[in-house]
Amino acid sequence: MGGGLGRTPMIGKKIAGFVPKEDLLAYLEAVMRVYNMYGRRDNIYKARIKILVHEIGVEEMTRQVEAEFAELRKAGALHLPLEEVARIEAYFQPPSHENLPDDSAELNKAVLADRDFANWVKSNVAQHKVPGYAIVNISLKPIGGVPGDCTSDQMDAVAGIAEKYSFDELRVTHEQNLTLAHVRKKDLHAVYDLLKAHGLATPNIGLITDQIACPGLDYCALANARSIPLAQQISERFADIERQHEIGELKINTSGCINACGHHHVGHIGILGVDKKGVEYYQVTLGGAADEKTAIGDIVGRAFTEDEVVDAIETIVTTYIGVRQNGERFIDTYRRVGIDPFKESLYETH
Amino acid sequence: MKLIRNGTFVEDDFITVGDGDQLPDGAAIVSLERWQAERETLRARNAPIGVRLQSGQEPGAIADDLDRIDLVALEFPIYRNGRAYSYARILRERYGFKGEVRAVGNVLRDQFQFMIRCGFDALEVTDNITPEIWAENAGSFSLFYQPSVDGKKTVLSLRQRLAARARENATA
C-alpha cells in the first residue's frame, strides 16, 4: 500500500504477503480505518494513504493495520464467505474457447505472404494461454495522431470486430489502446484486414510511438503545458517503422502538469509539462517503469523548451543506441549505465 | 442548531459548557480536557454528563470512564474530515458504549445516513433542516453491502436467505 503518482510519486509497499480470501474485506477495512484515524487532515494534498505510510514508515503502518484487523476480526462482521466469492467469480468466467490446434496453417501462410501483416503480428499480437488463440492489441497511436483517439466510425467497426471475432468483448487499456482478448489465430488476418480498412492497424505496440499522453493544456484546465502536440511531434520524428523496431521497446509518457495523468513518472522516458513565468517547459525523467521492477524516473536536468524537447528525446535515443549491449531494451540499458551518459550528451553540447 | 435524536427533533436537554464555565445543575457536556482535569468530581456528579471529543481525540482516552459517561459528542470540524465515523464505530463495537453518540460540527444532510450506520443516534444539525429533509436523507439508501453497528441486514445476508428459501421450495 501507499503507492501512487500525482505530485508525490511513491512506490507501493507490501504490508501483507497473503490475506485469506474470507478476510479480504476486513483487512481492507482495517487499512481504511487506520488511514481515516491517522491520515493528514491539515493539508488536502497530504491527505493520502501514501503520505501516511511514508511519514510513519511501513513497519508502523503494518503494525497498526494488523492491530485494527485483529479488533475487526473479533467483531467478525466483515467476513466474506467463500460461496459469495464463488458467486461473484461466476460472472468473470473465461468465454467458451474452441478446442483448436495451437498452430494455424492459415496464419503461417498469411505471415509469409503479407509483410505488413507479419510486422503487425510481431508487434501487436500477443500470446494467449489457450491453444489456437491470440490477443490482439489495437494501436490507437497512428503516426502523427492524437494518442488514444478513436472516431465513432472506428468504434463501430471495432465493436463489430469484437462481436464477430472475440466473444463480443473489447477492453480499453491504460496505455490508451484497445484489446481484443480472444481471437482465433486463423482469424487474425481477417481481423487485420478489417482494422486496416479503418486505419487501426498501426504496428507499433510497445514501440517509441506508442506513447501515453494526457489531454494537456488543449483540453484541461489544470494543465501547465500541452501534451498532445508534443506526442504528435515525437510520433512524426520517429515515424520510420524500421527505426522503431531498431530502437525496440520504449515507453514515453507525457503529463501536462504534476497531477501526472500521463503517468510520466513510470515512463521509460517521462515528460512533464511545467510553466515557467507563462512559458511552457518540459522536464524529462529517465528510467521510470511500471513493470515488475517498478521505478520512479530520475530527472535528467534542467527542463527543455518546446523547441528543444523533441531533439532532446532524439539525443536520449541516440545515446541509448550508442551504449546498449546485445540488443538490450532501453530500460535495461538505463538500469545498467545510469543517468550520466544521458546527462552528458544532453547538456554538454548546449 | 436543532437536535435530532433517534429520528425525532427534540429539545436539547444537555448544555455544552466551556472549560471555564460554571457547571449547570442538569445534564452537561464538557471537553475532554475538562473531563480529564476534573475527572473525580465529574464522575461523582449527580446529573447526566457528556464528553465532547475533537477530531484527533480518540475514544480510547475515555474508555475507562464510559460506564459513567452518558453521552459522547464527536466533532466533524469539516465535512471531509471523517475521523468521527471511525470513533463512533469504535465506541459502539469495541467499547460497547450504549449511551448517546452525538454528531456535532459540520453535519451535512447527505451524510446523515452514514452517520446513523456508524452508530450515531443523535445529530446536531443546522436550523434549515426540516423533518422532511431528514426523512429524505436518512433513508436515501435501502440496501447495504457493508455490515455495521446499526444491525441492518446486508445484501449478502438477504441473498443467502433467498438462496435458502429457493432450496426449501425445491425440496418441498
XYZ file of C-alpha atoms in Angstrom, chain A residues 276 282-286 298-305 308-309 312 315-316 319 339-350:
32
model
C 7.855 28.984 -16.032
C 9.218 20.174 -20.386
C 11.060 18.330 -17.645
C 12.398 14.931 -18.684
C 12.796 11.878 -16.455
C 14.536 8.612 -17.326
C 15.042 10.307 -12.397
C 15.039 13.944 -13.519
C 17.737 14.287 -16.134
C 18.430 18.004 -15.652
C 17.031 21.411 -16.431
C 13.782 21.486 -18.382
C 13.625 21.914 -22.153
C 11.663 24.443 -24.162
C 14.218 21.722 -27.703
C 12.320 18.795 -26.272
C 16.322 16.046 -26.553
C 19.513 12.640 -28.234
C 18.417 10.282 -25.459
C 22.770 7.868 -26.649
C 21.775 8.662 -15.928
C 25.272 10.084 -16.542
C 25.762 9.227 -20.234
C 22.404 10.845 -20.948
C 23.179 13.965 -18.930
C 26.461 14.353 -20.776
C 25.006 14.079 -24.237
C 22.039 16.296 -23.380
C 23.783 19.179 -21.661
C 27.462 19.334 -22.633
C 26.750 20.401 -26.173
C 24.314 23.131 -25.111
